[in-house]
C-alpha positions in Angstrom: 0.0 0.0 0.0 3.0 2.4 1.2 4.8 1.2 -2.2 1.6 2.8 -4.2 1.4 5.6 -2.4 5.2 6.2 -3.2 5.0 5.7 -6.8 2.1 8.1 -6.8 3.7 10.9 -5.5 6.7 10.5 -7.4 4.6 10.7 -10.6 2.6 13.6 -9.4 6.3 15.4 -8.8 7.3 14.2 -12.5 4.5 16.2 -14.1 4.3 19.3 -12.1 8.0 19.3 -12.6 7.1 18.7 -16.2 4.8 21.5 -16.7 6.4 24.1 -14.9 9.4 23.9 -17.2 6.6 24.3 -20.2 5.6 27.1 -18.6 8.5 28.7 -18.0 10.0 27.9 -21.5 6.6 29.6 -22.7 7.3 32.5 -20.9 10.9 32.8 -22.2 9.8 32.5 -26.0 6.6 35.1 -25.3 9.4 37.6 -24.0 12.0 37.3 -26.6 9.5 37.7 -29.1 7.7 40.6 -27.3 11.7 42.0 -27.3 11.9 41.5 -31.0 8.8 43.0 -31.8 9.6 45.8 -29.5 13.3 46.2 -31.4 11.3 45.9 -34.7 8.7 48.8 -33.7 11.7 50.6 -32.7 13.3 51.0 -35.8 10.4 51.2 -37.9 9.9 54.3 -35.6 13.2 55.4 -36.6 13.2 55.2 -40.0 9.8 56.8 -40.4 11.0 59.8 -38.5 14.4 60.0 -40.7 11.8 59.9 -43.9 9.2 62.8 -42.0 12.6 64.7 -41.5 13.7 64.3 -45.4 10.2 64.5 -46.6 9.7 67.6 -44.4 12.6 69.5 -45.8 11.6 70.0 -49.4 12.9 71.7 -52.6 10.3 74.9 -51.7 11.8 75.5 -48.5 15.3 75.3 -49.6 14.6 77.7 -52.4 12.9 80.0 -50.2 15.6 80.2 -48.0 18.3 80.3 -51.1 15.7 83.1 -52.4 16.1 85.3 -49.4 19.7 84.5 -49.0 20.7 85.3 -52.5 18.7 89.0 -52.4 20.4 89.6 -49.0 23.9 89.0 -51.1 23.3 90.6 -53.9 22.4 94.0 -52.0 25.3 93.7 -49.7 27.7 93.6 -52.7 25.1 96.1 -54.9 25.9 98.7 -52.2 29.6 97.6 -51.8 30.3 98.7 -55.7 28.6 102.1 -55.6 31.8 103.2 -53.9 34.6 104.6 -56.2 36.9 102.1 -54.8 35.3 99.2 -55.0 34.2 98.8 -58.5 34.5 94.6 -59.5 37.1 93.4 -62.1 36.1 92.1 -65.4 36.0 88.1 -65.1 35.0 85.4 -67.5 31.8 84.5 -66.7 29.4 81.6 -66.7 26.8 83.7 -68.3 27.5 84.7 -72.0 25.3 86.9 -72.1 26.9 88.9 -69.2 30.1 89.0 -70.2 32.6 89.9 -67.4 30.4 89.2 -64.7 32.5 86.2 -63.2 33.6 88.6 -60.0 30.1 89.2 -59.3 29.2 85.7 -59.8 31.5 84.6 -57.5 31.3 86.9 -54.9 26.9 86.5 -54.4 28.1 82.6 -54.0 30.7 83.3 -51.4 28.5 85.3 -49.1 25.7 82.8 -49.6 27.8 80.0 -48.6 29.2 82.0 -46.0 29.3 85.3 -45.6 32.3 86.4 -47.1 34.4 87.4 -50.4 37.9 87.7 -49.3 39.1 91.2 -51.1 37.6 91.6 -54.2 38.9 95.1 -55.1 41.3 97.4 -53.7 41.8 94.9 -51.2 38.2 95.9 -49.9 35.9 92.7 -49.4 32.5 91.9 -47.7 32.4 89.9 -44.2 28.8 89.8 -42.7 28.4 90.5 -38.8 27.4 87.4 -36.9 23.4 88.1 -37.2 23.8 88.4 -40.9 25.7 85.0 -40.8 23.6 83.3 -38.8 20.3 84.7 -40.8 21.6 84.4 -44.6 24.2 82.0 -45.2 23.9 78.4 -46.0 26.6 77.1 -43.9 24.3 79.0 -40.9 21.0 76.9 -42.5 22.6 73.7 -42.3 24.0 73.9 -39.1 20.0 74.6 -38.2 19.3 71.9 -39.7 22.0 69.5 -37.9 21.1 71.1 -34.4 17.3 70.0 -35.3 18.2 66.6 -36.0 20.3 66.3 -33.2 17.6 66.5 -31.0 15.7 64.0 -32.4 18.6 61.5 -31.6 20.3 61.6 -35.6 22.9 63.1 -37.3 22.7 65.2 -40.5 25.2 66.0 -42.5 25.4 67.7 -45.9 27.4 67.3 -49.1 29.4 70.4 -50.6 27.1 73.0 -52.6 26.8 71.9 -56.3 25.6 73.2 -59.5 25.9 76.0 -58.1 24.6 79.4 -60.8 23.2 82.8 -60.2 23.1 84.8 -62.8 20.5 87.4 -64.6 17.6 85.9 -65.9 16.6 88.7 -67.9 17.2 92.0 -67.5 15.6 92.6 -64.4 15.6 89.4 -62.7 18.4 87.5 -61.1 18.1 84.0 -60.1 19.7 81.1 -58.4 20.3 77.5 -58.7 22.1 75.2 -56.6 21.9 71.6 -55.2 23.2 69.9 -52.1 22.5 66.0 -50.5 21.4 65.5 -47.4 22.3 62.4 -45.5 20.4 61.2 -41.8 21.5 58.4 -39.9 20.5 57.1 -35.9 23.1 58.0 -33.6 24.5 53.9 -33.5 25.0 54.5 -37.4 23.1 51.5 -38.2 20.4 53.3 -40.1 21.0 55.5 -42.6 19.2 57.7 -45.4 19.8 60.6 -48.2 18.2 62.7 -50.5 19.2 65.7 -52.6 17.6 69.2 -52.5 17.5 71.7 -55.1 17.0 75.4 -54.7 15.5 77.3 -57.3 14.2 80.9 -56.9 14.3 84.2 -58.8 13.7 87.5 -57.6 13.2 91.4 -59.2 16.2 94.0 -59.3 12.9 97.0 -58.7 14.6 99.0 -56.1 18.7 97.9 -56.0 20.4 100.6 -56.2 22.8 101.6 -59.8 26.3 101.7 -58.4 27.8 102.8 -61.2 25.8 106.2 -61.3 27.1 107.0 -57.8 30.7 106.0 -58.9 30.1 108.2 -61.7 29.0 110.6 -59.5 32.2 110.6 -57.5 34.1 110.6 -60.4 37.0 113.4 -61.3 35.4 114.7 -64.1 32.2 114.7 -62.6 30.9 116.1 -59.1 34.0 114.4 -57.1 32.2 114.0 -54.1 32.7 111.2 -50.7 30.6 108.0 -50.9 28.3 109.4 -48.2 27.7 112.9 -50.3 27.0 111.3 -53.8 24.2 110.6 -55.7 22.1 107.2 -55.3 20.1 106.1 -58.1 17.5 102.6 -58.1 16.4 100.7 -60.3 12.5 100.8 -61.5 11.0 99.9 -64.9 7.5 101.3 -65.8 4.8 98.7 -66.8 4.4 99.9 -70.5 7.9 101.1 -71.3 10.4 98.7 -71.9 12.1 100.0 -75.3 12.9 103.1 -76.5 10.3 102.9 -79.1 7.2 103.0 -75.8 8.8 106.4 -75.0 8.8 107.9 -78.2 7.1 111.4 -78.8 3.4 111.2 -80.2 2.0 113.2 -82.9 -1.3 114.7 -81.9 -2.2 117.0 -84.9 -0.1 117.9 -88.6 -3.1 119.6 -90.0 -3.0 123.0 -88.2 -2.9 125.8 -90.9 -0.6 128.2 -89.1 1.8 128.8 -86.9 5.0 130.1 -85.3 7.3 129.7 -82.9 7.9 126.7 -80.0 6.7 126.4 -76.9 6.1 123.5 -74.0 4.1 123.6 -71.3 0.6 122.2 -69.8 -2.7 123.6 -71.3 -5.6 125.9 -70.0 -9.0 126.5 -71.1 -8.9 129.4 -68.4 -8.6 133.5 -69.2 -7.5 135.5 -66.3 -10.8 136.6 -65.5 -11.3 133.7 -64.6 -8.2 132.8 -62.4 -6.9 133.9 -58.9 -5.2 136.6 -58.8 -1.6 134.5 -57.3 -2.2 132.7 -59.9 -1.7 135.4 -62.7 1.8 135.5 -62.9 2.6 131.2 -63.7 0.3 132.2 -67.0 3.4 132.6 -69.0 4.2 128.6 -68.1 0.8 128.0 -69.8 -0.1 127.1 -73.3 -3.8 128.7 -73.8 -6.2 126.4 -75.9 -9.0 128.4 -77.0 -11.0 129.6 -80.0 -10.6 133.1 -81.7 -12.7 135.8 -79.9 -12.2 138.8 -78.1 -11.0 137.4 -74.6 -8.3 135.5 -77.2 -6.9 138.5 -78.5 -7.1 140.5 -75.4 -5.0 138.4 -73.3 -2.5 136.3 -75.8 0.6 137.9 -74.7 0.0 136.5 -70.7 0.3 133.1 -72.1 3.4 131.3 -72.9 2.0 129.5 -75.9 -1.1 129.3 -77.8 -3.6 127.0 -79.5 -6.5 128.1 -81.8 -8.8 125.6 -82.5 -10.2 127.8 -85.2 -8.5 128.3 -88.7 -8.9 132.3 -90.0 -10.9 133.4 -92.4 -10.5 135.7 -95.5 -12.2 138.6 -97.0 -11.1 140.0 -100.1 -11.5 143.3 -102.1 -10.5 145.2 -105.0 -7.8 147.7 -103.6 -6.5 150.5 -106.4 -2.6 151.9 -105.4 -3.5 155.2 -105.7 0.6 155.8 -106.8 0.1 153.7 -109.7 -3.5 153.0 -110.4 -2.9 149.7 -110.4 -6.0 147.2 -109.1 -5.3 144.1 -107.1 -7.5 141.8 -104.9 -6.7 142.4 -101.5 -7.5 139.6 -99.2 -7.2 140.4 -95.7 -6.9 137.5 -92.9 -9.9 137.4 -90.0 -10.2 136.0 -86.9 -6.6 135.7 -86.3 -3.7 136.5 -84.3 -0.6 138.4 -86.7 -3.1 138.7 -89.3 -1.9 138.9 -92.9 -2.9 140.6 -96.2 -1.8 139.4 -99.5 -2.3 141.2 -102.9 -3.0 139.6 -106.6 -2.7 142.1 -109.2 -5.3 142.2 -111.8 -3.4 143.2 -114.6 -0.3 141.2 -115.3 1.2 144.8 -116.2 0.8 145.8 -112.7 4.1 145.0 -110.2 3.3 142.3 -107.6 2.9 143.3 -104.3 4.2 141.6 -101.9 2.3 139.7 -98.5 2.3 142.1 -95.3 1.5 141.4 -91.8 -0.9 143.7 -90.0 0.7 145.2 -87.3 0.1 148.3 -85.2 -2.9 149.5 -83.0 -5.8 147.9 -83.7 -4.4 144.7 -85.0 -4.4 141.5 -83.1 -0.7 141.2 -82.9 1.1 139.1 -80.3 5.0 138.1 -79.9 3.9 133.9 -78.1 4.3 131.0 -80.0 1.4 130.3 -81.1 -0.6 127.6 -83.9 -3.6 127.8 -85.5 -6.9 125.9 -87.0 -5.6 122.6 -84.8 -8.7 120.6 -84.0 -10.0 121.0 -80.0 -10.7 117.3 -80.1 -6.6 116.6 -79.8 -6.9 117.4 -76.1 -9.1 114.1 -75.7 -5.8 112.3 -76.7 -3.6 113.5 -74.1 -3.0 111.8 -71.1 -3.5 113.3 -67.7 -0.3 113.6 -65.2 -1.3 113.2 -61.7 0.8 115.4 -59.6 0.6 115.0 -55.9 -0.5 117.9 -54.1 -1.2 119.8 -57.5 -3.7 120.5 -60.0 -3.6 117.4 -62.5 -2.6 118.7 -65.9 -2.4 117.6 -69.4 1.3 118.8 -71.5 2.1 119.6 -74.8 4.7 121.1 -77.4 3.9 122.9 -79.8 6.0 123.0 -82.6 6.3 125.1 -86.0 9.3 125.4 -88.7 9.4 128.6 -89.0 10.3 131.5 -85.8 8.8 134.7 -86.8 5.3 135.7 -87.7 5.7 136.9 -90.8 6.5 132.9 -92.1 3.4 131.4 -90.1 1.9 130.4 -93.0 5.1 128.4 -94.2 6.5 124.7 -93.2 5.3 122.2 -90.9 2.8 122.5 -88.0 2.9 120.4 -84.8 1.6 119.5 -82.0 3.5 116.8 -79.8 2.5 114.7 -76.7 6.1 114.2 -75.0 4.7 113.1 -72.0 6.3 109.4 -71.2 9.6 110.7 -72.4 9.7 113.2 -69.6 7.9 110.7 -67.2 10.9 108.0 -68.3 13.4 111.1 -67.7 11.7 112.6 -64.3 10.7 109.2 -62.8 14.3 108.1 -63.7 12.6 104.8 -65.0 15.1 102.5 -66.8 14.5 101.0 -70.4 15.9 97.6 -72.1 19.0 98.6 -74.8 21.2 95.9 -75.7 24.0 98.3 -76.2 24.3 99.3 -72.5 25.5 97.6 -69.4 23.4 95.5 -67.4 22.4 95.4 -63.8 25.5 92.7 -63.0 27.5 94.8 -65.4 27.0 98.1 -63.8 28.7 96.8 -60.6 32.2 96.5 -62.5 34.7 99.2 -62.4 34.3 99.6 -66.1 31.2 99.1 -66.8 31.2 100.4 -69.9 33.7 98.1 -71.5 31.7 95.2 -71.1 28.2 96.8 -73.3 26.3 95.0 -75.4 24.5 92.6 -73.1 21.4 91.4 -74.0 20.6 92.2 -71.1 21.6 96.0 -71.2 19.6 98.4 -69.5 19.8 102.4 -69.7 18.0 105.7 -67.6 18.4 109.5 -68.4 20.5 111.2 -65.4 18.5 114.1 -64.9 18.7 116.9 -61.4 21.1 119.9 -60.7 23.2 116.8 -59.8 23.9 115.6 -63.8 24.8 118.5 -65.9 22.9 121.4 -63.4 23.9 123.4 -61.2 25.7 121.7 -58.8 27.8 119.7 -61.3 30.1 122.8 -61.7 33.3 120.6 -62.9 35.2 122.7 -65.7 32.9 125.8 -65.9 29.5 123.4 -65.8 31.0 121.4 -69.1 29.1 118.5 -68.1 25.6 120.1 -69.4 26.9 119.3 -73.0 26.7 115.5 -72.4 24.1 112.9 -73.4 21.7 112.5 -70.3 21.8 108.8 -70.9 23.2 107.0 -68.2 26.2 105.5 -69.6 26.8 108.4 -72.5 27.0 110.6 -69.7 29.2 108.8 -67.5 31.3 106.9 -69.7 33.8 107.7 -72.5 33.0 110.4 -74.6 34.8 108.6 -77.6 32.3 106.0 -77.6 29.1 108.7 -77.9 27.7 108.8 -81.1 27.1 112.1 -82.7 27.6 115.2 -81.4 24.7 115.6 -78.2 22.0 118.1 -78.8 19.0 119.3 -76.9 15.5 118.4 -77.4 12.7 120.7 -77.5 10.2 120.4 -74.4 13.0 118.2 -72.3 14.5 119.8 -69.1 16.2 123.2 -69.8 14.6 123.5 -73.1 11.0 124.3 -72.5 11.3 127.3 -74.8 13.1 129.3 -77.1 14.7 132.0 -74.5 15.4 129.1 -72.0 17.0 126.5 -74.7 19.3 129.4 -76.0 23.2 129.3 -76.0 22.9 132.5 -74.1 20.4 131.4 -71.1 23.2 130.1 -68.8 20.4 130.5 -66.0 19.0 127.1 -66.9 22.2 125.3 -66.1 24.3 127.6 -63.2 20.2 127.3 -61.2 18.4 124.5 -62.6 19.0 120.8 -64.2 21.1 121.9 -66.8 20.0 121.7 -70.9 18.7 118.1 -71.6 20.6 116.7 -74.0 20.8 113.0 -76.0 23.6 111.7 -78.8 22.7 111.3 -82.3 22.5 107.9 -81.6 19.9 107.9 -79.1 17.9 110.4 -80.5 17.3 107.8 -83.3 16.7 105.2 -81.0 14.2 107.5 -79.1 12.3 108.9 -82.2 13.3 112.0 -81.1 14.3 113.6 -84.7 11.5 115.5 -85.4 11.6 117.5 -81.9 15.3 117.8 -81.7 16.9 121.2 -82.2 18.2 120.9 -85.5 15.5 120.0 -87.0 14.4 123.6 -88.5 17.1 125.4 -89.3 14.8 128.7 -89.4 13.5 127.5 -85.6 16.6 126.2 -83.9 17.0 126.2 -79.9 20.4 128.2 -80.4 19.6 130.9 -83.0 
């Protein structure tokens, strides 16, 4: 019975024995495999945050960033080379159609990458301050970047900048390209992942500054001035003009019957009756556009110009010579200002008299240019200039071969809308001309060597500071130059043609003011606008320039 028992309890012993070490084993294989899934959660969790961190730094934002950095450069070094001194050497560059740009090429990259160009001229060069560093360069963004990652528990590290071009789009953009790989990996190195970014970004030149104007301005020859006393010009196209050809002078009327004289200047419908009293004296800045009548020929001499929008009539008559006895028709002129009589002999025996202008008490005579029988519907052509704080007013120039009264009824008979010309030269807007330095261009020391770019741009230099009165080098020579930009800062061997004024521009708004002798115009004001030959054809400007009459010139 005991021996039973015993065996009994020996098997009971065997199989608890038994199944506790199938338990245990069971509990072993259920925790490694809990610890393998665990490992293999873990590094999926890894590698999913290394692609969140690729896939959250994308070609947008590295272009944004290059987009910002590469402005920030480009007006560091814009405002570098408006000093006299530190005007860029002519490189080869990667551009052809910027030809010598390479120094400036090369020294936007080096402060994008970071922050500075070693000397570029002079020994002068560029080193950002540690806030410009840390905001602009790339070497500062990646280093952001590696800080970032750090603290997610990886390590980023970049390759060297690549493909790396900026260069000028067209002639007022610059833009940047570049590429760079980024590499992630845990902190063990087991994991690892890459993927290359490319920046791609553009951005206007509206607004940078045109260092070589206020090199120019410093210049020997020209004002000689310090950096912080010259002139600074910018950068600004108009919507509508981009060639010389948008600027051009307009034609509003060439079927006026009469005329004399030049004249520019804003119109008025309004006789001084009708005007304040402070307001009398501007009247000679005015061109009146009215018809004949009394009011007309009353007042014509507080005007500076004139426009009737009537033609004169005739009335003729037999007159007999009482020294000869010889009979003529006599037709006498009407409604007009410097009315005129003619004669036509009625016998062939008779001597011809000659045509005489009515002058004398009694007569409508008047000594303002003046133009007759021009449509009043030309007024509906002309645009309106807005001017802040000021009566907006509409401009003309009026325009006639022929200088004295007597040939009124001789030549040509204009009536000219110069308005975006003068906008282009007051505004200071620039234009497209392949035969003058672009925006990269401009910031070499010779600019001017280095011309036709197709992607040349050009201005007018106009103020007392270009040819006016405070550009007093050599007895105020500089008002004989070309006002465009690089005619008037550049060689004078490589102007074309002799420079003349142009009728209605700055300095030339009349006859007394456009004279050789008027040296008030240049020692007070902005000097006598001038352009080369060259430009004037490019302009359209032939018909309005000085020459053009010899019986009318600006000089005589």
């Amino acid at each position: 019975m005991n021996a039973k028992n015993s065996k009994r309890g020996f098997f009971f012993t065997i199989m608890a024995f038994a199944i506790l070490s199938f338990m245990l084993l069971t509990a072993q294989v259920w925790v490694r495999t809990f610890e393998q899934q665990d490992q293999s959660a873990s590094s999926r969790f890894k590698g999913e945050a290394m692609r969140l961190i690729l896939f959250t730094l994308s070609d947008k934002q590295l272009s944004d960033f290059a987009n910002a950095s590469c402005y920030y450069a480009t007006a560091k070094l814009d405002t570098f080379t408006s000093d006299i001194a530190n005007g860029l050497p002519d490189r080869p560059s990667s551009d052809p159609a910027n030809n010598g740009t390479g120094s400036v090429e090369n020294a936007i990259k080096a402060l994008m990458i970071n922050g500075t160009t070693g000397p570029l001229s002079g020994g002068n060069g560029i080193k950002y301050d540690s806030n410009d560093s840390e905001r602009y360069t790339i070497e500062s963004w990646q280093g952001k970047i590696r800080s970032a990652a750090n603290v997610m528990g990886f390590n980023a590290t970049f390759s060297n900048v690549t493909n790396f071009t900026v260069r000028q789009i067209d002639a007022w953009h610059v833009g940047v390209y570049f590429e760079m790989q980024m590499n992630i990996s845990d902190l063990d190195g087991t994991m690892f992942q890459s993927k290359t970014l490319r920046a791609n970004s553009s951005f206007p030149l509206q607004g940078f500054l045109d260092p070589s104007i206020t090199r120019g301005d410093m210049g020997s020859t020209h004002r000689h001035l310090a950096r912080n006393l010259s002139v600074e010009k910018q950068i600004f196209k108009h919507l509508n003009y981009t060639n010389a050809s948008d600027v051009a002078p307009a034609l509003m009327t060439d079927h006026a019957t009469e005329g004399n004289g030049w004249f520019y200047g804003p119109i008025t419908w309004d006789y001084p009756e009708t005007i304040n009293e402070s307001e009398l004296g501007k009247l000679s800045q005015y061109i009146l556009v009215s018809d004949f009548n009394e009011n007309l020929t009353q007042y014509a001499d507080f005007y500076g110009g004139l426009i009737i929008t009537t033609a004169p009539g005739w009335s003729t008559e037999i007159y007999t010579d009482p020294n000869n006895g010889c009979a003529y028709n006599m037709s006498t002129e009407t409604e007009c200002l410097n009315c005129r009589r003619t004669y036509t002999r009625l016998d062939s025996a008779c001597p011809a008299k000659g045509e005489e202008m009515l002058t004398g008490e009694g007569y409508n005579t008047t000594t303002r240019p003046m133009i007759a029988g021009v449509s009043s519907d030309f007024t509906l052509k002309l645009p309106t200039v807005r001017r802040t704080g000021l009566t907006d007013q509409k401009f003309v120039l009026i325009d006639n071969e022929y200088k004295n009264a007597e040939d009124k009824a001789k030549g040509d008979h204009m009536v000219w809308d110069i308005t975006k010309l003068r906008d282009m030269e007051i505004c200071g807007f620039y234009l497209e001309n392949t035969a003058a330095p672009s925006f990269f261009q401009r910031m070499l020391a010779n600019p001017y060597g280095q011309k036709n770019s197709n992607l040349g741009i050009e201005s007018f230099v106009a103020g007392q500071w270009a040819g006016g009165a405070d550009d007093k080098y050599s007895s105020y020579a500089n008002d004989q130059l070309s006002r465009l930009d690089w005619e008037f800062y550049g060689p004078q061997s490589g102007v074309i043609g002799t420079p003349e004024k142009i009728k209605g521009m700055p300095g030339c708004k009349s006859l007394e003011m456009c004279s050789i002798s008027a040296v008030n115009a240049t020692k007070e004001g902005l000097g006598k606008f001038r352009l080369s030959q060259d430009a004037i054809a490019r302009y359209k400007l032939t018909p309005i320039k000085c020459s053009k009459y010899p019986s009318n010139m600006c000089d005589s």
